[in-house]
Every structure is written in structure tokens, then in C-alpha cells.
Short mmCIF file of C-alpha atoms and ligand atoms in Angstrom, two decimals:
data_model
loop_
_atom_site.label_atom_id
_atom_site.label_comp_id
_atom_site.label_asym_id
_atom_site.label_seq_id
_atom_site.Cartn_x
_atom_site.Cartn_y
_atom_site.Cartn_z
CA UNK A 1181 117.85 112.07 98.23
CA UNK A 1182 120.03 113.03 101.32
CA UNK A 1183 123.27 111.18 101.45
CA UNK A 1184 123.50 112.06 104.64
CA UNK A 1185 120.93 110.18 105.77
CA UNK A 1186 122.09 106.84 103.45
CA UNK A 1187 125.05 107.43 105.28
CA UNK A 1188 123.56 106.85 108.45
CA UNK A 1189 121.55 104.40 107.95
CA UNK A 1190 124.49 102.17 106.20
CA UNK A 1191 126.46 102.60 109.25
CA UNK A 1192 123.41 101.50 111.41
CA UNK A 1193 123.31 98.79 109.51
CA UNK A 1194 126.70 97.43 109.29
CA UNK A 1195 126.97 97.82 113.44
CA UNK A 1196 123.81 95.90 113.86
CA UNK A 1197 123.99 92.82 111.52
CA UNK A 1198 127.14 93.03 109.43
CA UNK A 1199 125.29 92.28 105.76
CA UNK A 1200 125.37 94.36 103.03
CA UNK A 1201 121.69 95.86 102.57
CA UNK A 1202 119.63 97.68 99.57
CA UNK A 1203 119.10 101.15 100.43
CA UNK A 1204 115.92 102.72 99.55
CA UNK A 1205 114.94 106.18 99.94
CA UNK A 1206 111.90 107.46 100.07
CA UNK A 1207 110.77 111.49 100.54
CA UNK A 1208 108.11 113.72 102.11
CA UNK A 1209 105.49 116.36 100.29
CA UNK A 1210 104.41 119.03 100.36
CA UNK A 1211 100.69 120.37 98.89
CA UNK A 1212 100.46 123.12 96.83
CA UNK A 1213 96.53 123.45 96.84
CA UNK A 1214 94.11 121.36 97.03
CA UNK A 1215 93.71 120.15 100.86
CA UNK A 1216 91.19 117.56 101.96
CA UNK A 1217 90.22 116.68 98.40
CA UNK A 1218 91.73 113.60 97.58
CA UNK A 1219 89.23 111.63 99.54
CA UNK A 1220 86.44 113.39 97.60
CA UNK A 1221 87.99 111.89 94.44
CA UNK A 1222 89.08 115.77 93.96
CA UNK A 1223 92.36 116.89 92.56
CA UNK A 1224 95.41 118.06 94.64
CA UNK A 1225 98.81 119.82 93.44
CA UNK A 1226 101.63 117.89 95.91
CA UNK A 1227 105.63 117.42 95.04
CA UNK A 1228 107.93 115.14 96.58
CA UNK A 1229 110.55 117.02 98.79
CA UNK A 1230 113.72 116.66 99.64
CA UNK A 1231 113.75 115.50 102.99
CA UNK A 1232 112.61 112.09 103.54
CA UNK A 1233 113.47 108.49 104.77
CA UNK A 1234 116.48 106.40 103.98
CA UNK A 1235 115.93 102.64 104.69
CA UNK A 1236 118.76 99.83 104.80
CA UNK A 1237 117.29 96.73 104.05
CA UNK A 1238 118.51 92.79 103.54
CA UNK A 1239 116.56 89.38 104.33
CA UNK A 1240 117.23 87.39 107.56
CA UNK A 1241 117.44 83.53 107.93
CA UNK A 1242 115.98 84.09 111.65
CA UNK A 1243 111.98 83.58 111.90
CA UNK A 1244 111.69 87.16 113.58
CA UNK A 1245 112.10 90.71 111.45
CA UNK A 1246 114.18 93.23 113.03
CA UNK A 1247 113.77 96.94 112.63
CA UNK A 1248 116.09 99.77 114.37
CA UNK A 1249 114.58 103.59 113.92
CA UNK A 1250 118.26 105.47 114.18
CA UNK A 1251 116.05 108.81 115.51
CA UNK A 1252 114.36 107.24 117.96
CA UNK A 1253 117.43 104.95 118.78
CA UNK A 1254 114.31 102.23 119.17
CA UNK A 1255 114.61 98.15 118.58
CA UNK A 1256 111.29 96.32 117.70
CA UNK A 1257 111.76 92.48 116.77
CA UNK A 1258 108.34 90.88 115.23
CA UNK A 1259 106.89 87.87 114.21
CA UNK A 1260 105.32 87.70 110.53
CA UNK A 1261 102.55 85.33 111.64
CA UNK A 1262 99.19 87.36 112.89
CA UNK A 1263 100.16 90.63 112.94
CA UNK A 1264 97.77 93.44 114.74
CA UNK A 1265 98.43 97.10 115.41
CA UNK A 1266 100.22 97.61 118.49
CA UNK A 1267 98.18 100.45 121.54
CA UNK A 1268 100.78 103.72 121.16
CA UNK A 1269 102.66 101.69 118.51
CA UNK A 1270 103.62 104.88 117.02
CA UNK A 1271 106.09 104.02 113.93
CA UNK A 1272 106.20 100.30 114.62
CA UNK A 1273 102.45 100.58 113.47
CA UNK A 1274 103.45 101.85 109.89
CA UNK A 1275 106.09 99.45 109.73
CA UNK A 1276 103.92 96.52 110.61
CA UNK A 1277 100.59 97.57 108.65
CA UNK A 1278 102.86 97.72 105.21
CA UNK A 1279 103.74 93.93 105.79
CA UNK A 1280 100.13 92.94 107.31
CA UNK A 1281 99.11 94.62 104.13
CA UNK A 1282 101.21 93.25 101.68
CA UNK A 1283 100.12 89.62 103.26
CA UNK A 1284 96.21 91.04 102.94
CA UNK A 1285 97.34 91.23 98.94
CA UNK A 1286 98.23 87.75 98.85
CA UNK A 1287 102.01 88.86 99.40
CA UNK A 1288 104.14 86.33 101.66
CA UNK A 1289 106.83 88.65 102.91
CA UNK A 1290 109.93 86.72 104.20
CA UNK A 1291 111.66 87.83 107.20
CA UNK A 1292 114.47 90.50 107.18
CA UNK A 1293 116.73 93.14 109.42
CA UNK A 1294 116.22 96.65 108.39
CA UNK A 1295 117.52 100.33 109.65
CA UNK A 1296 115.58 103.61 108.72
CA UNK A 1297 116.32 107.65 109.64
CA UNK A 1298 114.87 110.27 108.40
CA UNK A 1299 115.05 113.87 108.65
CA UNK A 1300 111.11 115.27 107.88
CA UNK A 1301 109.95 116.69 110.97
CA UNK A 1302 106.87 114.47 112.55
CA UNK A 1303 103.45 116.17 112.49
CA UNK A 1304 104.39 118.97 110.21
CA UNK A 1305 102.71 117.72 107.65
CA UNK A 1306 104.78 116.85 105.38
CA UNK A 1307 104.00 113.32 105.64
CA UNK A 1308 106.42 111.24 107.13
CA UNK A 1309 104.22 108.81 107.70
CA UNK A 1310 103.71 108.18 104.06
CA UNK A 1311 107.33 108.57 103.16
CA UNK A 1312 108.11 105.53 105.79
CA UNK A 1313 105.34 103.59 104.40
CA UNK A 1314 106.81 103.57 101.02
CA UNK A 1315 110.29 103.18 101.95
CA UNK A 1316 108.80 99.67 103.30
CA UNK A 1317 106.93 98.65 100.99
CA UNK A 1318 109.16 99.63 98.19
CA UNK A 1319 112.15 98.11 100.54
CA UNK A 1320 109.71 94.70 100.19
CA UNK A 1321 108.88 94.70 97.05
CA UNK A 1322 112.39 94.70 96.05
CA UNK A 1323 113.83 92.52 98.41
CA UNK A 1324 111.22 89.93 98.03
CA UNK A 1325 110.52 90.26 94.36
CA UNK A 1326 106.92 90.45 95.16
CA UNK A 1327 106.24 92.00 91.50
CA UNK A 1328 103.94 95.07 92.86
CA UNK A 1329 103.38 98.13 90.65
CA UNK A 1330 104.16 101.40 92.21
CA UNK A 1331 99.84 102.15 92.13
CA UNK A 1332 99.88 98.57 94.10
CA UNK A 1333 102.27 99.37 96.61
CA UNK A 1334 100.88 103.68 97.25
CA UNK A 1335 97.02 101.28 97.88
CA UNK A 1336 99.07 99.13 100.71
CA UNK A 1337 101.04 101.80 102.07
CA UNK A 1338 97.45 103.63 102.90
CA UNK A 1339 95.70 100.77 103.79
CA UNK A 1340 98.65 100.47 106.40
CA UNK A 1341 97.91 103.94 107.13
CA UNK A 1342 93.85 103.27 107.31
CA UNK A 1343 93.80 100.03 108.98
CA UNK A 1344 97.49 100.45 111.70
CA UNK A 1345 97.31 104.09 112.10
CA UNK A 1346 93.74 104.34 112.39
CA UNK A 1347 93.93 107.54 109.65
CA UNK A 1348 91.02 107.08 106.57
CA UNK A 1349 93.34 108.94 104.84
CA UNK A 1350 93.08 109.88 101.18
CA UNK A 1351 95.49 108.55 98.49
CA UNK A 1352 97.92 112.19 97.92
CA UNK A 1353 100.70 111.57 100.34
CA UNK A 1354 101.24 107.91 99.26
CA UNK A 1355 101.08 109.06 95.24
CA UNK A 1356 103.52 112.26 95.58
CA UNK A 1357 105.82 110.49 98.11
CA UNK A 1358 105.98 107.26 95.70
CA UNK A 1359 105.59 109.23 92.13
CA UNK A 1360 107.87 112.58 92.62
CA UNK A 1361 109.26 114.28 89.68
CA UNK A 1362 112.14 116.08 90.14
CA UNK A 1363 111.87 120.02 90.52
CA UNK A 1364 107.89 119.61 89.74
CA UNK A 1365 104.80 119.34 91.36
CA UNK A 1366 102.13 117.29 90.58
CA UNK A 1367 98.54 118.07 89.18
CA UNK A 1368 97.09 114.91 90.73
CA UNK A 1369 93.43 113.36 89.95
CA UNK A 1370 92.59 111.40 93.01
CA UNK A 1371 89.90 109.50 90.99
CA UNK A 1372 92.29 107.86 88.09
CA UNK A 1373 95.04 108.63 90.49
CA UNK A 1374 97.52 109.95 87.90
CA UNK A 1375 99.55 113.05 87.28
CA UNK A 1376 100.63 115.74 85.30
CA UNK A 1377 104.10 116.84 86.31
CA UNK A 1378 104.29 121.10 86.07
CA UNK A 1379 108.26 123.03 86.31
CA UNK A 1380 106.67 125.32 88.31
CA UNK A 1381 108.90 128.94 87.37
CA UNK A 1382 107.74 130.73 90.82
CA UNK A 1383 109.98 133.66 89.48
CA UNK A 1384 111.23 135.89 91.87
CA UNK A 1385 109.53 134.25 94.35
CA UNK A 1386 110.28 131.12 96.40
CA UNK A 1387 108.34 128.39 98.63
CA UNK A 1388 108.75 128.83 102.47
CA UNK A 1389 107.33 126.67 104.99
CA UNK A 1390 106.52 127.69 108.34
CA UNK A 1391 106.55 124.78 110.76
CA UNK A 1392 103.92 125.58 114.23
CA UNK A 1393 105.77 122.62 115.79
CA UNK A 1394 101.97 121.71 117.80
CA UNK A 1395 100.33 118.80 116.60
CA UNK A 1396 96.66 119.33 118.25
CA UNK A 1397 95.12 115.78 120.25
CA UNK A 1398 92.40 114.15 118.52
CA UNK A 1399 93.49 115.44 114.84
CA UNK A 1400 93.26 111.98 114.01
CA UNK A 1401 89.77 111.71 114.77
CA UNK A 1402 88.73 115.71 113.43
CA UNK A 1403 90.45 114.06 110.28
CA UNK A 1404 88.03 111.15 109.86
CA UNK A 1405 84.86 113.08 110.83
CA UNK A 1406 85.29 115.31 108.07
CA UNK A 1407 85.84 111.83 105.76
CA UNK A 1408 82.40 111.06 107.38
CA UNK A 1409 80.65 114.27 106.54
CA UNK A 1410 81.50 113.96 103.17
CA UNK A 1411 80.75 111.17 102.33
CA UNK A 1412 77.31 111.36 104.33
CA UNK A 1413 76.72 114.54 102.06
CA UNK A 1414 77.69 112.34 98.61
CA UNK A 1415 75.17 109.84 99.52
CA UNK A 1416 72.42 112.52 100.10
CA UNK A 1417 73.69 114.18 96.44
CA UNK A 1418 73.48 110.04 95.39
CA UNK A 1419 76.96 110.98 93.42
CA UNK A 1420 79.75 108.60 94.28
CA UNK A 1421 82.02 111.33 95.42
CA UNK A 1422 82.08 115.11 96.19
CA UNK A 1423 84.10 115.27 93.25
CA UNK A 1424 80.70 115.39 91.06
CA UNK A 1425 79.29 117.70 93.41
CA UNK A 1426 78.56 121.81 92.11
CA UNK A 1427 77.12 124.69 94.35
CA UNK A 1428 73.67 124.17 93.08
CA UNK A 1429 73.88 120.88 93.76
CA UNK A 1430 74.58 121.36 97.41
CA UNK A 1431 72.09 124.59 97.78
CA UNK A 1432 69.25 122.08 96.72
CA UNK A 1433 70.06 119.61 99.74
CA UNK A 1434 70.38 122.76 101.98
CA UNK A 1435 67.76 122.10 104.18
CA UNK A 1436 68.24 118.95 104.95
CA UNK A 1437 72.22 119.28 106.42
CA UNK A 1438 73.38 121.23 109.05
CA UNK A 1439 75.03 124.62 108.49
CA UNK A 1440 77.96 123.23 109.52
CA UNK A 1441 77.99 120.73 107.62
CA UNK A 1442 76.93 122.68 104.51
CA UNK A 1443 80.12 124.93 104.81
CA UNK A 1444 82.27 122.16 104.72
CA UNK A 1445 81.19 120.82 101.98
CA UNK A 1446 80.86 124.22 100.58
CA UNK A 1447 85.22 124.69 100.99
CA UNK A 1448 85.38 121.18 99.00
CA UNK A 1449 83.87 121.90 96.60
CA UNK A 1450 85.41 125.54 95.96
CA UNK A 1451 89.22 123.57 96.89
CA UNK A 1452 88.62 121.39 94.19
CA UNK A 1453 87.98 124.38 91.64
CA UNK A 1454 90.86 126.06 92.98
CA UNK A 1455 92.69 123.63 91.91
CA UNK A 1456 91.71 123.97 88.72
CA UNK A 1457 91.97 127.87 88.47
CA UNK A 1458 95.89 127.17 90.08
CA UNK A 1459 96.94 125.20 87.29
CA UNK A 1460 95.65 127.84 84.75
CA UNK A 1461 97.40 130.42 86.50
CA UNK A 1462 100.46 128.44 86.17
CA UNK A 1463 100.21 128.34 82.66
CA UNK A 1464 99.25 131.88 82.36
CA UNK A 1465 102.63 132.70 84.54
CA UNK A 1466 99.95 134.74 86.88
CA UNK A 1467 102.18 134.40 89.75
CA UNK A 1468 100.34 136.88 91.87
CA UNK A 1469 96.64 134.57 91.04
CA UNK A 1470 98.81 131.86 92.95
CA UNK A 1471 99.21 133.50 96.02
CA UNK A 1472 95.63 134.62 96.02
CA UNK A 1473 94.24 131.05 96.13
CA UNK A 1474 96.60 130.22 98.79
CA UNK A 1475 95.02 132.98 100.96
CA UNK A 1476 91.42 131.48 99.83
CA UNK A 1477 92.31 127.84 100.12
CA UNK A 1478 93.23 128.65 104.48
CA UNK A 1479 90.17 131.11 104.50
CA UNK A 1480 88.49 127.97 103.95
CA UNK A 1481 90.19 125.79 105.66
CA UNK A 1482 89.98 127.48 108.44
CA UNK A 1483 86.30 129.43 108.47
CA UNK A 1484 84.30 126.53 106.74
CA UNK A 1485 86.17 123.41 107.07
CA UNK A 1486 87.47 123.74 110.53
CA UNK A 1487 90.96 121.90 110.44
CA UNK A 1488 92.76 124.86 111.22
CA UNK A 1489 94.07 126.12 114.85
CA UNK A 1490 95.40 129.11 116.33
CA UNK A 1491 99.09 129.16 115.80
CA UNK A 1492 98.51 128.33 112.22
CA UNK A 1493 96.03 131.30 111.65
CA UNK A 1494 98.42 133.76 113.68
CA UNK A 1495 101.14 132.94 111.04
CA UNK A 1496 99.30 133.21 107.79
CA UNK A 1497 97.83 136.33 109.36
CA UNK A 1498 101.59 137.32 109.45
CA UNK A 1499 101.66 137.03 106.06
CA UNK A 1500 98.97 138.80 105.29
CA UNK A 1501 100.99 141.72 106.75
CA UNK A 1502 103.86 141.41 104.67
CA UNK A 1503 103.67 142.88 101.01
CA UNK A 1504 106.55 140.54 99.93
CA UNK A 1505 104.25 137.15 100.62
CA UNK A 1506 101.95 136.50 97.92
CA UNK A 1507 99.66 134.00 99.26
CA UNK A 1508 100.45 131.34 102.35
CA UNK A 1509 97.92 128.79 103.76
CA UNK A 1510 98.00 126.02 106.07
CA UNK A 1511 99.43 122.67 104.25
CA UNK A 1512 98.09 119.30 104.99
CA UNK A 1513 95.39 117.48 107.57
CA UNK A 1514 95.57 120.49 109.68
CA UNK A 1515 95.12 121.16 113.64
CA UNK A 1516 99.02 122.11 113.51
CA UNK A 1517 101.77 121.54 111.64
CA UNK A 1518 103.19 123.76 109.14
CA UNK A 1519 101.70 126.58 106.72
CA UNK A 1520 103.11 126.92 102.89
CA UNK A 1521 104.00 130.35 101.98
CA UNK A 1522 105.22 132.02 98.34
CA UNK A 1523 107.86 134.77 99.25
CA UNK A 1524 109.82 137.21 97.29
CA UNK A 1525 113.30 135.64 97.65
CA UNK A 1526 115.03 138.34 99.10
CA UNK A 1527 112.87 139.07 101.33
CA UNK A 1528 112.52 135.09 102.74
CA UNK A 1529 115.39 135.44 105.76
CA UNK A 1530 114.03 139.53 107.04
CA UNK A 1531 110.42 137.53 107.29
CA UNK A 1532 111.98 134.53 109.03
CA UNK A 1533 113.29 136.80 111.30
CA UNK A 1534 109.78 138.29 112.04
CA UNK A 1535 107.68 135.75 111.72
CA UNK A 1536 109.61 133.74 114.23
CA UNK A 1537 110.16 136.44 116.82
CA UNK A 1538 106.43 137.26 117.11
CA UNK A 1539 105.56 133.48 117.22
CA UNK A 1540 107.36 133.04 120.11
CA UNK A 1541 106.04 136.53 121.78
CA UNK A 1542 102.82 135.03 121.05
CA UNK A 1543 102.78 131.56 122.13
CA UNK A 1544 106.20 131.23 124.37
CA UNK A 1545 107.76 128.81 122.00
CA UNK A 1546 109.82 128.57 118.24
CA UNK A 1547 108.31 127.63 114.66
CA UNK A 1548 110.60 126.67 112.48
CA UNK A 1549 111.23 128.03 108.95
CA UNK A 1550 112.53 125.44 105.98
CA UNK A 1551 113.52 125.57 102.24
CA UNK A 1552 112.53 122.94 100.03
CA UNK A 1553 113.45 121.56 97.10
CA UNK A 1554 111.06 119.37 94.71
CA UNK A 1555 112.34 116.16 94.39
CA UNK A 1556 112.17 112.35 93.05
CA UNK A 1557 109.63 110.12 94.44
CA UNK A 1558 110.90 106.86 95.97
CA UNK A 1559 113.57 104.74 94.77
CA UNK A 1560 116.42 102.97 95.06
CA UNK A 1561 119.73 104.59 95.77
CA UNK A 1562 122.49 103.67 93.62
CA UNK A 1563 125.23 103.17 96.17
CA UNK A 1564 127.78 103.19 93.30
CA UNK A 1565 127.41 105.99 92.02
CA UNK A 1566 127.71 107.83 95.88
CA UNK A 1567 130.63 106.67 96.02
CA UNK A 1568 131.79 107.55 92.23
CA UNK A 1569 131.23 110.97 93.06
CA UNK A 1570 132.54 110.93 96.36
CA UNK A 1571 135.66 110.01 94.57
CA UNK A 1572 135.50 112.60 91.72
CA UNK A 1573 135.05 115.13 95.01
CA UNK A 1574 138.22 113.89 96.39
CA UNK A 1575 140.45 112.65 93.48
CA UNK A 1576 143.25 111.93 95.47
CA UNK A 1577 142.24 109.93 98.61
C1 LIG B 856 96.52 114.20 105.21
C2 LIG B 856 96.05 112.94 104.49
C3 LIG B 856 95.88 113.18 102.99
C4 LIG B 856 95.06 114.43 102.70
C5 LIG B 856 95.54 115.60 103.55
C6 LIG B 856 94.65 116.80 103.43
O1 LIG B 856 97.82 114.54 104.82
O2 LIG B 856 96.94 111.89 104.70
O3 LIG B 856 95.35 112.05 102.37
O4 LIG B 856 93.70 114.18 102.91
O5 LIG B 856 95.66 115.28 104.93
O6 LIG B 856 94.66 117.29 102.14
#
């Protein structure tokens, strides 16, 4: 949680409609391995981060629902009754889909005023989308005792995303945002769509995340062709999912798909094993097997499956060139965003330095480095006990 954020979004609150509202927050991921395989009913290795959304929330007696984005510094006032995505909606879209959604699930949502900020940077991949989602729905849920389980409200925060953001997206960023464990990551199966949490001891080596700050057009589209491919390629195999799918399996269809088409479903199938092979390596403590699928998982990413894009290439290839990086891919849908690296700790600020001065030599403008920590999925935040320990901080004011 960042109490900064609460902070903000409490004082939004107060200057806008003077009630006293339920804060929720609700946090970002990141993805360890395992990209593009939740869709395939695959596995996937995301955490919850510590950057997120806060939301301040409280029901309204007025027949319209007020929401105020604090980054934006944007109003949007809307009317329950027939809701449809708006053209270039942009957040209002997430915002109505969750409550479109919820009303879809039989849900009646009442009408309320609500305030959100948040600090994850948009298209970095670190899914701020979902975070917002949840912070809704959750926010909802709560506020309108609408008895949802947390696996109820991840399926309406990516319907929202499917149906208002026009993403087929898979279930991963909805699960790690809503499910986080605290300083763990998450060995997800996207087909029972549970989790085993891992402490992940990275030694003396840390996370880094290297931000391209582009967000390439039509990734929204590139994103559900691939969704289309493979499921195409699943009804060929007649399995219900690429999940079920081997090499030999796909060599004996060979003819009869592209060779496109066969090397993307090629890189699933070898993600979803990697996976696998990840998890033992955690459990071996092979720390330097981690950093080698990394380097496989954007080779793949990038040569077969096509969701890559120049900057992010130039900085993994940066990596490459650094003995002190063990392994660094690309991290999310792809065509920009940010790439996820595993760096000897002492060595994370010299290649900061570097990284970031030859990205800008090379494309005339900044990425951005960040730290994160792995955090708790979404919930409510105890306002009490903020300001119990802002007291114990300052025992005599
Ligand atoms: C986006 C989607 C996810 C997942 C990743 C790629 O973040 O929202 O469902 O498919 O891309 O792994």
C-alpha cells in the first residue's frame, strides 16, 4: 500500500463531497515468466507490486455516480441505466465496464461518489488497468454488499477489460493484482486459476525494471490476433487450449499452418515449460537457471511471437552486455512498455546509469528505471491503524 496515495485520495475526497469514504487499495504486477500464456490456459509467475491505485469510495443519494481521477484532474458523472463504452473513453471505460459488468452478473450497483490516484506508470505494463478494475469492483462489492468472491470479482474486472477496453485479455493481471501475497510471487495455473505463493530469495541479486516509456499503436489489436492464432491452432490440435498442446503435437499439424503461425505457437508452448523449469530452479536456489530463461522467454517473445519492438530489444540487448545481469526480458503484452531484469545489487545504480544514457543516445528520449517490492493484493485499508502509527511516529503532536 502507499499511504501517500490514501492520503491523496482522502483529501480529494473530503474537498469534493464532504462524506467520509472506504478506502480501497488496489496494486499493479509484475510477471516473472510466463508471458502470453494465461489465455492458453498456461501457467504464469506474476506478484502484486507496490505501486498501485488508492480509491475513496461512499454511496450517493443522487441518481448519477460521480468519479474524479486526481492524475488526470478529470470529472465524469454517469448514469447507471444502459451503460456502453464510451469512443477514447480511456479510464472512464474501466470504470464503467466493472459496473456494466457487475449488472451483467445480476449485480444492481447503487449510485455513489468516488476519487482514485495512482502512481503505476500507464502502458508499462504493469497493469494499471487491472489494478483500477479491482479497486472498483472490490470498492463495489464492499460498499454495496453485493456478496462476490474475490474469483467473481478478478472474472468482472476482465470482462470489463474484454468487453469496455476492447482487450481479450487473459485472466493474470486481474488474479495477481486481486490475490498478492506479500514479498512472493505467484506460480499461477490459468486453467483452475489458483496459486502457489514462492519467497523468492533472489540472493545477491535484485529485480529491476526498465520502463521504454513507448506504448506502440495498434498493441491492442497485435494483442488479440495472437488470442486468435491460438486459439485457431487449438481447434486444429481439437484440444481445448494450447495448454494441452506438446512439440509433436504441433510438428504433426505443420503443414497445414503458416510458418508464422507455427513459431508462435512454437514460443507458447516452450513459455509454458519455462515456467515450469523456473519454479524448479527456484527450489533448487539455481539463481543463475533464472536469468537464463528470462533471456529465452524475450528470445521468444521477440523472434517467434512477435510482441516485442525496438526499444525493448535495444535494452535487453544491454543486458546482455553486462556480466552483473543474469537474465532480463520484456514483461507483459508487449509492443513497449517495460523489460524485467535480475541484477547483482550493487551493481543496479552503475547499470541505471548506462542503460539510461545509451537509451537516450539511441532513441532521443529517457526510460525509466524502478525498484519494486512484492506486495498484498487488493484490500481494504485500515484507516485506523494509519493513523495509529502516524501517532506512534510522532508521539507528541
Ligand atoms: C497483458 C494481458 C494479460 C497477459 C499479458 C501477457 O498484460 O492483460 O492477460 O496475457 O498481457 O502475458
Amino acid at each position: 500500500m502507499n499511504k501517500k496515495l490514501v492520503k491523496v485520495v482522502k483529501r480529494g475526497f473530503k474537498e469534493h463531497y464532504k462524506t467520509r469514504p472506504l478506502i480501497i487499495f488496489s496494486p499493479g504486477r509484475i510477471n516473472l515468466i510466463g508471458e502470453h500464456t494465461d489465455y492458453n490456459d498456461g501457467f504464469a509467475f506474476p506478484a502484486a507490486i507496490n505501486k498501485g491505485i488508492a480509491l475513496a469510495i461512499s454511496k450517493s443519494d443522487s441518481n448519477t455516480s460521480k468519479v474524479y481521477a486526481f492524475n488526470k484532474e478529470e470529472h465524469y458523472e454517469f448514469n447507471a441505466e444502459n451503460i456502453k463504452p464510451l469512443e477514447n473513453g480511456g479510464w472512464r471505460n474501466y470504470v464503467l465496464g466493472v459496473v456494466a459488468e457487475l449488472q451483467m452478473f445480476g449485480k444492481h450497483v447503487g449510485n455513489f461518489n468516488s476519487v482514485f490516484a495512482g502512481n503505476i506508470p500507464v502502458g508499462a505494463g504493469m497493469s494499471s488497468s487491472a489494478a483500477l478494475e479491482n479497486s472498483f469492483v472490490f470498492g463495489l462489492n464492499e460498499l454495496f454488499d453485493l456478496g462476490l468472491s474475490k474469483h467473481e470479482m478478478i472474472l468482472v474486472s476482465q470482462k470489463a477489460e474484454h468487453n469496455f477496453a476492447g482487450v481479450k485479455c487473459g485472466i493474470m493481471d486481474q488474479y495477481a493484482s486481486m490475490f498478492g501475497v506479500k514479498n512472493s510471487a505467484l506460480l499461477l495455473d490459468c486453467r483452475t486459476i489458483e496459486s502457489q505463493p514462492y519467497q523468492i530469495d533472489f540472493k545477491e541479486y535484485k529485480l529491476m525494471l526498465v520502463n521504454s516509456n513507448v506504448k506502440h499503436k495498434l498493441s491492442e489489436s497485435a494483442y488479440n490476433d495472437r488470442r486468435e492464432v491460438c486459439e485457431r491452432v487449438s481447434g486444429l490440435l481439437q484440444i481445448d487450449a494450447l495448454r494441452e498442446a506438446s512439440k509433436e503435437d504441433l510438428d504433426r499439424i505443420k503443414a497445414d499452418i503458416t510458418d508464422e503461425d507455427y513459431r508462435k505457437i512454437l514460443y507458447v508452448i516452450n513459455e509454458n515449460n519455462r515456467v515450469q523449469q523456473f519454479s524448479e530452479a527456484i527450489k533448487k536456489d539455481n539463481i543463475e537457471a533464472l536469468g537464463d530463461l528470462l533471456y529465452q522467454s524475450h528470445e521468444g517473445l521477440s523472434k517467434n511471437y512477435k510482441v516485442s519492438c525496438d526499444e525493448l530489444d535495444f535494452l535487453v540487448d544491454r543486458a546482455k552486455e553486462n556480466l552483473h545481469v543474469l537474465g532480463s526480458r520484456m514483461m507483459g503484452g508487449g509492443f513497449g512498455g517495460c523489460t524485467i531484469n535480475l541484477i547483482k545489487k550493487d551493481e543496479f545504480k552503475k547499470f541505471k546509469k548506462d542503460v539510461s544514457k545509451k537509451f537516450r543516445a539511441a532513441f532521443e528520449k529517457d526510460c525509466s528505471v524502478y525498484s519494486v517490492k512484492l506486495s498484498r493484493g487488493t484490500h481494504i485499508v485500515d484507516q485506523h491503524t494509519i493513523l495509529s502509527n502516524k501517532r506512534l511516529i510522532k508521539p507528541n503532536k
